[in-house]
Amino acid sequence: MYIEVLIEIKNKHVDKTFTYMVPSNLVMEIEIGKRVLVPFGHQTLEGYITNILPSSSIDSREILEVIDSEPVLTNEMLEIGVFLKEKTLSSLSACYSVMLPRALKAKKGTEIKKKLETYLVLMIPLEAALKKCKNESQRKVLELFFNRDKILKKEATIISSSVKTLIKNEILKEVFEEAYRYKIASHLKGELKKLTSLQQEAYQKIYQGFYKERVFLLHGVTGSGKTEIYFHLIKDCLNMGKSALVLVPEISITSQLVHRFSEIFPENIAVLHSNLSDGEKYDEWRKISRGEVNIVIGARSAIFAPLQNIGIIIMDEEHSDSYKQESNPKYHALDVAKKRSEIHHCPILLGSATPTLSSMARALKQVYTYVPLLERANGKVLPTCEIVDMTEEVAQRHPILSRELECRIIEKLNKKEQVLLLLNRRGHSTTITCSNCGFTYRCPHCDISLTYHKSSNTNRCHYCGYTVFKEETCPKCKEDSLNYYGLGTEKLEDYLNEIFPTAKIVRMDRDSTSNKGSYEKIIQDFSMHKYDIMLGTQMISKGLDFPLVSLVGILNADASLNIPEFKSNEKTFDLLCQASGRAGRKSTTGEVIIQTFYPNNFVLNCVKNQDYFKFYKFEMNIRKTLKYPPFYYLVHLSIKSKDYELAKMESLKIKKYLSSQIDSESIILGPTTANMFLVNKVYHFEILIKYRFDKKLLKVLKELDEQFLIYKNVTLDIEFEE
Ligand code: ADP
Ligand code: ZN
């Protein structure tokens, strides 16, 4: 017997299978999708079995070992891998690798042990055992067996120290069983709510789509009860004997949602997200592939969960950036979802208060089914929103909090309500400059200034992580005249503590939540009103449901408007709507204050009026005029090298080649230097292709990609966007 083995090697161009012979003692263990250990050159490597051949004309070496007892790649995953490779122009091995938890990747050093738990079982019937033992403390242990066959050893040793004796006397024996490391903490039990008539209508529409490969766009304003609709649909799925796959953007949204899910569907859920340890992820994965759970909730990569018989795929907050993977293979979870919906004949439900323009455009063209849910479930009105002109405030010496926002915060604090403040910039000060000689701290590897972080007393680059300790004097002129400008979350925290000395304040950003569990702790403490004000980056804007929050302040609305990217308006609109949606969700009426230097900005005024369709029309017009998605597809090519001249020269060559090859209707822009031109000492050039229908394009790009694999000093990255 011969097998084809796909081996993952760092060099992209070794993305092919190799034929190996199977020694007769291993033949019985061979199955497609399992991992094997093979000799490769002078090394021993892991690979996936992708094919079984009865014979081979090639003189092959023998495999050394079969690693798995069950295939780690199912047929479905093998198929999705091939699909991903085509879609993203990545290597097949990278595609399989991205689907699997670390413990199951075909890479050395990824072994993660199963956790074993020790149990006690009786070696003789309970009656006989009780007769034999007169000792009070030993009997206590035996009594645990009255209605159980096995007892956790830990449990028994807590109540009595006689366990050892019982084992020695051959009345009890130890057995070891695999255990799962992750447990959802919640013990509460929840019930499905009765849907409001508007929710019922939305639900019915989607319900009719079961068993069909249809995409539904649930456009539900914040607090409209999208999650309740998910619950009802999932319940239906379970009743049909099917499973449900639920994607959420990232941890910031998962923990509260997971609790809500586990209250409704206890025992039935596996959770997959980046905050789990490798061991926990491995365990969750096994629960799923053994069919022990039928609901999976997780972030982007959970789209690959080995669930069988899927009845619905839900993508909550479908507009979120986090559904797109930034590193290779640069896939979008929605593309994988569509593929799986084809395989399982099940619907996809996209939920959002601010759907992406592409999704809405598809819904309006009836490519997707549009399901509106434009009222809050509990009859609460959407928060009122006010725009404050910061030009005036700066003149009046209120550069951080406007007078208006400060007054409102005091008012809420007096009423014992809670406040959320959004400042999308971490660190303390964003620019460090010497007022004597003009020196500014910049990253030596990147084209950017360093940010001062007070908690670690360091100056850091937010791109490459370069870090130096804070200095008291200017490194250039040695004068004591360094100034710290620009507002980050740490400085805001200090400022708030100063002006609201009796308020309890908590900061949430990537730095304050880097320890495992710290994020959940902040959320929990805030919802128990241990804090009055929570300030933070966009982490606080999504999904969170705090009943006592009645005011949301957005400190620098302009920051995201000014990012040089065609989606900056859309992203700003999303971020601000999401953040506003945190206000007044339960008993109180919500208020939102947006601070800006551009009070007449159209996008901000759409946010103020919570008018999605006004924004949609405005932005679609711009996209049409400028030929951007959803009117045109985009391909970004990034050409990177440590050698500036080389990167530039290759970029020009690529442009020339593309121009000669692709459809004349397609537009090629560039090469230009990228927004972040220099990162980690590597220079970045960009070429942008806009196209509508271009049959030749994919083939041309593939060829180009292959040509570049042999270059050592320049890399080419190709990324699709729609
Ligand atoms: P969304 O996900 O659209 O932001 P949620 O599902 O979180 O909205 O619902 C917002 C709030 O309204 C939650 O506290 C939820 O429990 C409540 N809610 C939603 N639907 C109903 C309903 N049919 N009956 C009672 N309360 C509801
Ligand atoms: Zn840097």
Short mmCIF file of C-alpha atoms and ligand atoms in Angstrom, two decimals, residues 193-196 199 220-228 260 316 377-378 545 582 585-586, ligand 1:
data_model
loop_
_atom_site.label_atom_id
_atom_site.label_comp_id
_atom_site.label_asym_id
_atom_site.label_seq_id
_atom_site.Cartn_x
_atom_site.Cartn_y
_atom_site.Cartn_z
CA LYS A 193 -38.60 34.45 25.93
CA LYS A 194 -41.87 34.81 24.11
CA LEU A 195 -41.08 36.69 20.94
CA THR A 196 -42.65 40.07 20.30
CA GLN A 199 -39.56 39.32 16.32
CA GLY A 220 -31.72 44.47 13.93
CA VAL A 221 -31.00 47.68 15.79
CA THR A 222 -29.05 47.35 19.05
CA GLY A 223 -31.31 45.82 21.67
CA SER A 224 -33.88 44.56 19.17
CA GLY A 225 -33.49 41.00 20.42
CA LYS A 226 -31.48 39.39 17.64
CA THR A 227 -30.04 37.01 20.20
CA GLU A 228 -33.52 35.89 21.25
CA ARG A 260 -26.70 33.61 27.95
CA ASP A 316 -23.51 37.71 14.77
CA ALA A 377 -37.53 44.63 22.03
CA ASN A 378 -38.56 46.15 25.34
CA ASP A 545 -25.31 44.57 27.72
CA ARG A 582 -24.69 50.36 24.75
CA ARG A 585 -30.69 49.16 27.16
CA LYS A 586 -32.92 48.41 30.13
P1 ADP B 1 -29.50 42.46 20.34
O1 ADP B 1 -28.75 41.18 20.26
O2 ADP B 1 -30.35 42.73 19.12
O3 ADP B 1 -28.69 43.67 20.73
P2 ADP B 1 -30.64 41.25 22.67
O4 ADP B 1 -31.06 39.93 22.17
O5 ADP B 1 -29.40 41.37 23.48
O6 ADP B 1 -30.58 42.30 21.47
O7 ADP B 1 -31.89 41.85 23.47
C1 ADP B 1 -31.82 43.07 24.16
C2 ADP B 1 -32.54 42.96 25.49
O8 ADP B 1 -33.94 42.77 25.30
C3 ADP B 1 -32.07 41.74 26.27
O9 ADP B 1 -31.94 42.10 27.62
C4 ADP B 1 -33.15 40.72 26.07
O10 ADP B 1 -33.24 39.83 27.14
C5 ADP B 1 -34.39 41.58 25.92
N1 ADP B 1 -35.39 40.93 25.04
C6 ADP B 1 -35.22 40.63 23.74
N2 ADP B 1 -36.32 40.03 23.22
C7 ADP B 1 -37.21 39.95 24.21
C8 ADP B 1 -38.56 39.44 24.33
N3 ADP B 1 -39.19 38.89 23.29
N4 ADP B 1 -39.17 39.52 25.53
C9 ADP B 1 -38.53 40.08 26.58
N5 ADP B 1 -37.29 40.58 26.56
C10 ADP B 1 -36.62 40.53 25.40
#
